Amino acid sequence: MNHPGHLGEIKAVAIATADELRENIRRLARSKGKLKGRQADDVSLAEVRDLLGSKPPTGYRRDLLIEYLHKLNDAYRCLHDRHLVALAREMNIAMAEVYEVATFYHHFEVLRGDAKAPGITVRVCDGLACQMAGAQDLIARLPELLGEKDVRVIAAPCIGRCEQAPAAVVHQCPVPFATPDTVISALNSGFTRQIPAQAATNFVVADFVERSVPGAGATAQSASPAVTDYETYLANGGYSLVASIASGERDVEAVLKAMEDSGLRGLGGAGFPAGRKWRIVRDHAAPRLMAVNIDEGEPGTFKDRTYLERDPHRFLEGLLVAAQVVGVEACYIYLRDEYHGCRELLEREIARLQADPPCRLPVIELRRGAGAYICGEESAMIESIEGKRGEPRMRPPYIAEVGLFGRPTLEHNFETLYWVRDIVEKGPSWFAGFGRNGRKGLRSFSVSGRVRQPGVKLAPAGITVQELIDEYCGGMADGHQLYAYLPGGASGGILPASLNNIPLDFDSLQPYGCFIGSAAVIVLGHHDRARDAALNVMRFFAHESCGQCTPCRVGTVKAAALMQARTWHGETLEDLAQVMGDASICGLGQAAPNPIRCIQKYFSHEVGETPWSEALPSPGEPLVTEHAPHGEAR
């Protein structure tokens, strides 16, 4: 239509005839079923199908993507891109989706085209405890000693064997107290990781209250100690508690009350009351799920591995009791990939439990991590269990409301469940009856560094680091005097020897800019420098940031660079610390400033700064968090 004042008449122009439009529609319909992009070749498809087994009628499960990637990685010691294409085809998901998951995790290496898979990989831990024990020298010497062998030597973040420092892993075989000779011996022996055929033992954790857990420490030459198997556990009263709950002989409310009265708090880091968490999740609509965190990636922490290696059934019974009380239909156990022997052990003992169950069991699935510290954060772990990149979720909603697969989820650390049987059978006052300096309960301290007897110490809550060293560790290592200590692993801050009398427990360290977290105590001697320890852990944070938020991804890298200077630029570092603490969405970025501020406050003489004159800001949360919905106080 031509309007007055318009510059000209608008004419319709046909872009296609009716017949041409019909042909376009028919052509699109014919091409709809054709795949775009790179196509899977027949050989790769056959290799993937052989590893995955027969396709279920409903297709391969999307949440098992990481498990399928492990099958390929174990078989070929890498992930060839042709296999990823075939896997995407078999699972009927986008190649980009498979690729973004495969490239997120450190233990997967994607190779393109005809690139050759790496030979045997030797990972030498360069965590703080191993660095103090000479890991860097081992990393430097091994390549030359191995000569022409097709062996790759790389540094690896903490592998959870800090009491056996320096520690290495040959393929999937741990080498405690590693030396060039022991690493080469492991290579020559075929690096098998089979669980030794040892006589079963009845390991009772309560027998070691206020003692050192045996077999962990400077005398632990074996990577696989004797273990309580299913038959031994049953013969000594195991699973009678959960059977009595399932049969109605023991009242569920009484069990829940015992957990609340014991004062047991989550032992993965944040310390949320366990009994209250059970009640919160129980009040949500079914179906309810459970996710158990055995990722234990906090540098300096190895307590979960120590207990799991000796008695997996005490943990499994605690899991079943929680499932009975809360009404959980399926349990997902997330185990860090570095614990290969523990995985074999758990697979074997869960199979025995399922073959002869003491009561009706929930679905139990064991999931394997792939080398990502961030998956110690509860929501990142849930993303990983669902077969995705392990990136933390924004909250709310909390996982107690909307967790695994969108269902209410009870999340627990391994050790929290480990104490359930003893608390219920012995009574809540038994557990709450321990403690010093006004604190209550027991703590499993993972102690490493410059002490004579490192290992797991089952000590009263509220013990001081000086008492821990003197009474449980045989004193400082020869030639060392206490100079500093990390009370909660890499993220828990660093304190000087002058503060050796602070009770080690939840809430007691916060005024000093630190927290206990998973109770990983790393002890430094007077020949060490606290600034070196801070730089080690900051490099760890930079390596392990998931990259989802800029303050953490960029801030940790920049902080590590600035911390290498002889004299620190305090104003710039504090600006970084403030941004990371305020704007990061999870505990990794929020806790990363802790070592910076502790060095500025307590060790300014090492970095040429004027001592920090103000009160330290509240430290960030530990990475392994146990949150409740609606922002309830921990």
mmCIF file of C-alpha atoms in Angstrom, residues 47-76 78-80 83-84 86-93 98 101-102 108 365-370 384-387:
data_model
loop_
_atom_site.group_PDB
_atom_site.id
_atom_site.type_symbol
_atom_site.label_atom_id
_atom_site.label_comp_id
_atom_site.label_asym_id
_atom_site.label_seq_id
_atom_site.Cartn_x
_atom_site.Cartn_y
_atom_site.Cartn_z
ATOM 1 C CA GLU A 47 35.972 -50.961 20.152
ATOM 2 C CA VAL A 48 33.616 -48.753 22.149
ATOM 3 C CA ARG A 49 30.811 -51.328 22.052
ATOM 4 C CA ASP A 50 33.212 -54.038 23.198
ATOM 5 C CA LEU A 51 34.166 -52.007 26.284
ATOM 6 C CA LEU A 52 30.675 -50.788 27.144
ATOM 7 C CA GLY A 53 28.920 -54.127 26.660
ATOM 8 C CA SER A 54 25.482 -54.713 25.247
ATOM 9 C CA LYS A 55 23.354 -51.615 24.928
ATOM 10 C CA PRO A 56 20.381 -51.712 27.353
ATOM 11 C CA PRO A 57 16.903 -51.514 25.794
ATOM 12 C CA THR A 58 16.608 -47.939 27.065
ATOM 13 C CA GLY A 59 20.074 -47.009 25.783
ATOM 14 C CA TYR A 60 23.281 -46.185 27.627
ATOM 15 C CA ARG A 61 22.697 -44.021 30.697
ATOM 16 C CA ARG A 62 23.727 -40.396 30.344
ATOM 17 C CA ASP A 63 24.831 -40.209 33.998
ATOM 18 C CA LEU A 64 27.417 -42.964 33.364
ATOM 19 C CA LEU A 65 29.363 -40.916 30.820
ATOM 20 C CA ILE A 66 32.386 -40.523 33.123
ATOM 21 C CA GLU A 67 32.347 -44.254 33.905
ATOM 22 C CA TYR A 68 32.402 -44.977 30.162
ATOM 23 C CA LEU A 69 35.266 -42.540 29.686
ATOM 24 C CA HIS A 70 37.199 -44.397 32.396
ATOM 25 C CA LYS A 71 36.709 -47.678 30.526
ATOM 26 C CA LEU A 72 38.246 -46.152 27.416
ATOM 27 C CA ASN A 73 41.004 -44.402 29.363
ATOM 28 C CA ASP A 74 41.953 -47.600 31.221
ATOM 29 C CA ALA A 75 42.028 -49.641 28.020
ATOM 30 C CA TYR A 76 44.000 -47.198 25.847
ATOM 31 C CA CYS A 78 44.249 -42.000 26.811
ATOM 32 C CA LEU A 79 41.059 -40.873 25.111
ATOM 33 C CA HIS A 80 41.377 -40.925 21.324
ATOM 34 C CA HIS A 83 36.539 -43.039 20.403
ATOM 35 C CA LEU A 84 34.815 -39.934 21.735
ATOM 36 C CA ALA A 86 31.908 -43.228 18.624
ATOM 37 C CA LEU A 87 30.856 -42.867 22.263
ATOM 38 C CA ALA A 88 28.735 -39.829 21.439
ATOM 39 C CA ARG A 89 27.085 -41.815 18.637
ATOM 40 C CA GLU A 90 26.365 -44.797 20.902
ATOM 41 C CA MET A 91 24.978 -42.622 23.719
ATOM 42 C CA ASN A 92 23.027 -40.434 21.287
ATOM 43 C CA ILE A 93 24.427 -37.203 22.709
ATOM 44 C CA VAL A 98 31.311 -35.685 25.539
ATOM 45 C CA VAL A 101 33.337 -33.517 30.066
ATOM 46 C CA ALA A 102 36.427 -35.463 28.954
ATOM 47 C CA PHE A 108 41.705 -37.893 31.077
ATOM 48 C CA GLU A 365 26.374 -47.366 42.996
ATOM 49 C CA LEU A 366 30.111 -46.703 43.272
ATOM 50 C CA ARG A 367 31.227 -43.783 41.125
ATOM 51 C CA ARG A 368 34.784 -42.943 40.205
ATOM 52 C CA GLY A 369 36.216 -39.446 40.241
ATOM 53 C CA ALA A 370 38.705 -38.399 37.577
ATOM 54 C CA SER A 384 30.024 -35.259 38.387
ATOM 55 C CA ILE A 385 27.846 -38.158 39.539
ATOM 56 C CA GLU A 386 25.337 -37.036 36.911
ATOM 57 C CA GLY A 387 28.085 -37.410 34.296
#
